[in-house]
């Protein structure tokens, strides 16, 4: 899924399947976006847009989404993916469905599925 989001500092970013991109080159209606987290480490993932429509995607990341487990202030285990946190919603054997921990009650539909400690499905489409 492709959408536009704001960085912590308010800059406009392009989000594609959980990876974020910053506007590297803007020329009229055309924009070339580069990986916002690892471009300086040689990540070659780029997106080209014309009038905010994706016309080319080279999803050639040299890194994974940044995923880790963190503990909430109340002591619960949360899943953190690219600085968004998810809380466990349902468990079935080794499978866990995680939902956005901060804005789920406000209509955020972001969800992650893990089997053991591996993310097997991620809809990182946060609305905040």
mmCIF file of C-alpha atoms in Angstrom:
data_model
loop_
_atom_site.group_PDB
_atom_site.id
_atom_site.type_symbol
_atom_site.label_atom_id
_atom_site.label_comp_id
_atom_site.label_asym_id
_atom_site.label_seq_id
_atom_site.Cartn_x
_atom_site.Cartn_y
_atom_site.Cartn_z
ATOM 1 C CA UNK A 1 0.000 0.000 0.000
ATOM 2 C CA UNK A 2 1.239 3.484 -0.892
ATOM 3 C CA UNK A 3 0.386 6.593 1.118
ATOM 4 C CA UNK A 4 1.825 9.894 2.211
ATOM 5 C CA UNK A 5 2.760 10.402 5.866
ATOM 6 C CA UNK A 6 4.578 13.000 7.962
ATOM 7 C CA UNK A 7 7.924 12.449 9.626
ATOM 8 C CA UNK A 8 8.459 13.274 13.281
ATOM 9 C CA UNK A 9 9.770 16.661 12.110
ATOM 10 C CA UNK A 10 6.766 17.279 9.851
ATOM 11 C CA UNK A 11 8.395 16.477 6.503
ATOM 12 C CA UNK A 12 6.279 14.738 3.875
ATOM 13 C CA UNK A 13 7.285 11.109 3.297
ATOM 14 C CA UNK A 14 6.035 8.424 0.965
ATOM 15 C CA UNK A 15 5.209 5.111 2.669
ATOM 16 C CA UNK A 16 5.291 1.900 0.613
ATOM 17 C CA UNK A 17 4.638 -1.416 2.381
ATOM 18 C CA UNK A 18 6.004 -0.079 5.656
ATOM 19 C CA UNK A 19 9.163 1.485 4.192
ATOM 20 C CA UNK A 20 9.371 5.271 4.055
ATOM 21 C CA UNK A 21 10.937 7.424 1.347
ATOM 22 C CA UNK A 22 11.929 11.105 1.277
ATOM 23 C CA UNK A 23 11.696 13.435 -1.728
ATOM 24 C CA UNK A 24 15.262 13.520 -3.044
ATOM 25 C CA UNK A 25 14.690 15.279 -6.383
ATOM 26 C CA UNK A 26 11.639 17.355 -7.320
ATOM 27 C CA UNK A 27 11.227 18.686 -10.858
ATOM 28 C CA UNK A 28 7.796 20.107 -11.594
ATOM 29 C CA UNK A 29 5.236 17.313 -11.192
ATOM 30 C CA UNK A 30 7.946 14.622 -11.018
ATOM 31 C CA UNK A 31 9.514 13.447 -7.754
ATOM 32 C CA UNK A 32 12.253 10.879 -7.128
ATOM 33 C CA UNK A 33 11.979 9.375 -3.637
ATOM 34 C CA UNK A 34 14.823 7.555 -1.834
ATOM 35 C CA UNK A 35 14.745 5.274 1.207
ATOM 36 C CA UNK A 36 14.486 7.588 4.205
ATOM 37 C CA UNK A 37 16.188 5.349 6.743
ATOM 38 C CA UNK A 38 19.086 3.679 4.904
ATOM 39 C CA UNK A 39 19.882 5.748 1.783
ATOM 40 C CA UNK A 40 23.129 6.837 3.418
ATOM 41 C CA UNK A 41 24.007 3.152 3.926
ATOM 42 C CA UNK A 42 23.653 2.385 0.230
ATOM 43 C CA UNK A 43 19.999 1.334 0.025
ATOM 44 C CA UNK A 44 18.971 1.554 -3.631
ATOM 45 C CA UNK A 45 15.195 1.474 -3.158
ATOM 46 C CA UNK A 46 13.565 4.366 -5.034
ATOM 47 C CA UNK A 47 10.112 5.467 -6.092
ATOM 48 C CA UNK A 48 9.250 7.792 -8.968
ATOM 49 C CA UNK A 49 5.981 9.732 -8.882
ATOM 50 C CA UNK A 50 4.263 12.118 -11.266
ATOM 51 C CA UNK A 51 1.546 14.275 -9.696
ATOM 52 C CA UNK A 52 1.628 12.050 -6.582
ATOM 53 C CA UNK A 53 0.969 8.868 -8.607
ATOM 54 C CA UNK A 54 3.604 6.105 -8.443
ATOM 55 C CA UNK A 55 4.954 5.424 -11.935
ATOM 56 C CA UNK A 56 8.032 3.369 -10.983
ATOM 57 C CA UNK A 57 9.019 1.400 -7.882
ATOM 58 C CA UNK A 58 12.423 -0.185 -7.365
ATOM 59 C CA UNK A 59 11.862 -1.956 -4.048
ATOM 60 C CA UNK A 60 15.519 -3.008 -3.761
ATOM 61 C CA UNK A 61 16.128 -2.444 -0.032
ATOM 62 C CA UNK A 62 19.391 -3.721 1.440
ATOM 63 C CA UNK A 63 17.823 -3.928 4.913
ATOM 64 C CA UNK A 64 14.715 -5.225 6.670
ATOM 65 C CA UNK A 65 11.996 -3.328 8.426
ATOM 66 C CA UNK A 66 13.242 -2.376 11.872
ATOM 67 C CA UNK A 67 11.370 -4.783 14.149
ATOM 68 C CA UNK A 68 11.884 -5.355 17.856
ATOM 69 C CA UNK A 69 9.969 -6.105 21.019
ATOM 70 C CA UNK A 70 9.604 -3.368 23.621
ATOM 71 C CA UNK A 71 7.894 -3.110 26.995
ATOM 72 C CA UNK A 72 5.105 -0.616 27.577
ATOM 73 C CA UNK A 73 4.973 1.624 30.635
ATOM 74 C CA UNK A 74 2.436 -0.813 32.095
ATOM 75 C CA UNK A 75 4.728 -3.792 31.551
ATOM 76 C CA UNK A 76 3.075 -5.317 28.455
ATOM 77 C CA UNK A 77 5.119 -6.621 25.550
ATOM 78 C CA UNK A 78 4.675 -4.596 22.360
ATOM 79 C CA UNK A 79 5.894 -5.221 18.837
ATOM 80 C CA UNK A 80 7.710 -2.198 17.387
ATOM 81 C CA UNK A 81 8.029 -1.885 13.600
ATOM 82 C CA UNK A 82 9.714 1.271 12.282
ATOM 83 C CA UNK A 83 8.850 3.139 15.498
ATOM 84 C CA UNK A 84 5.134 2.225 15.425
ATOM 85 C CA UNK A 85 4.016 -0.051 18.257
ATOM 86 C CA UNK A 86 1.508 -2.892 18.151
ATOM 87 C CA UNK A 87 -0.153 -4.742 21.027
ATOM 88 C CA UNK A 88 -1.094 -8.417 20.922
ATOM 89 C CA UNK A 89 -4.755 -8.723 19.974
ATOM 90 C CA UNK A 90 -5.266 -12.446 19.507
ATOM 91 C CA UNK A 91 -3.179 -15.573 19.949
ATOM 92 C CA UNK A 92 -3.556 -18.969 18.293
ATOM 93 C CA UNK A 93 -0.750 -21.408 19.022
ATOM 94 C CA UNK A 94 2.457 -19.754 17.801
ATOM 95 C CA UNK A 95 0.531 -17.159 15.759
ATOM 96 C CA UNK A 96 -0.155 -13.660 17.086
ATOM 97 C CA UNK A 97 -2.227 -10.884 15.545
ATOM 98 C CA UNK A 98 -1.017 -7.428 16.591
ATOM 99 C CA UNK A 99 -2.956 -4.152 16.297
ATOM 100 C CA UNK A 100 -1.827 -0.536 16.533
ATOM 101 C CA UNK A 101 -1.297 0.176 20.220
ATOM 102 C CA UNK A 102 -1.847 3.936 20.116
ATOM 103 C CA UNK A 103 -4.635 4.670 17.636
ATOM 104 C CA UNK A 104 -6.627 1.447 17.177
ATOM 105 C CA UNK A 105 -9.596 2.981 18.995
ATOM 106 C CA UNK A 106 -9.330 5.983 16.648
ATOM 107 C CA UNK A 107 -9.745 3.894 13.495
ATOM 108 C CA UNK A 108 -6.153 2.926 12.722
ATOM 109 C CA UNK A 109 -6.207 -0.311 10.706
ATOM 110 C CA UNK A 110 -2.502 -1.161 10.925
ATOM 111 C CA UNK A 111 -1.989 -4.809 11.827
ATOM 112 C CA UNK A 112 0.885 -7.289 11.997
ATOM 113 C CA UNK A 113 0.891 -11.077 12.127
ATOM 114 C CA UNK A 114 3.742 -13.045 13.634
ATOM 115 C CA UNK A 115 4.564 -16.721 13.838
ATOM 116 C CA UNK A 116 6.967 -17.098 16.716
ATOM 117 C CA UNK A 117 9.229 -14.046 16.463
ATOM 118 C CA UNK A 118 8.926 -13.583 12.693
ATOM 119 C CA UNK A 119 6.606 -11.036 11.070
ATOM 120 C CA UNK A 120 4.832 -12.941 8.300
ATOM 121 C CA UNK A 121 2.298 -10.274 7.321
ATOM 122 C CA UNK A 122 2.312 -6.525 7.841
ATOM 123 C CA UNK A 123 -0.278 -3.911 6.950
ATOM 124 C CA UNK A 124 1.589 -0.845 8.151
ATOM 125 C CA UNK A 125 -1.112 1.555 6.937
ATOM 126 C CA UNK A 126 -1.325 3.802 9.979
ATOM 127 C CA UNK A 127 -3.678 6.795 9.748
ATOM 128 C CA UNK A 128 -1.575 8.953 12.064
#
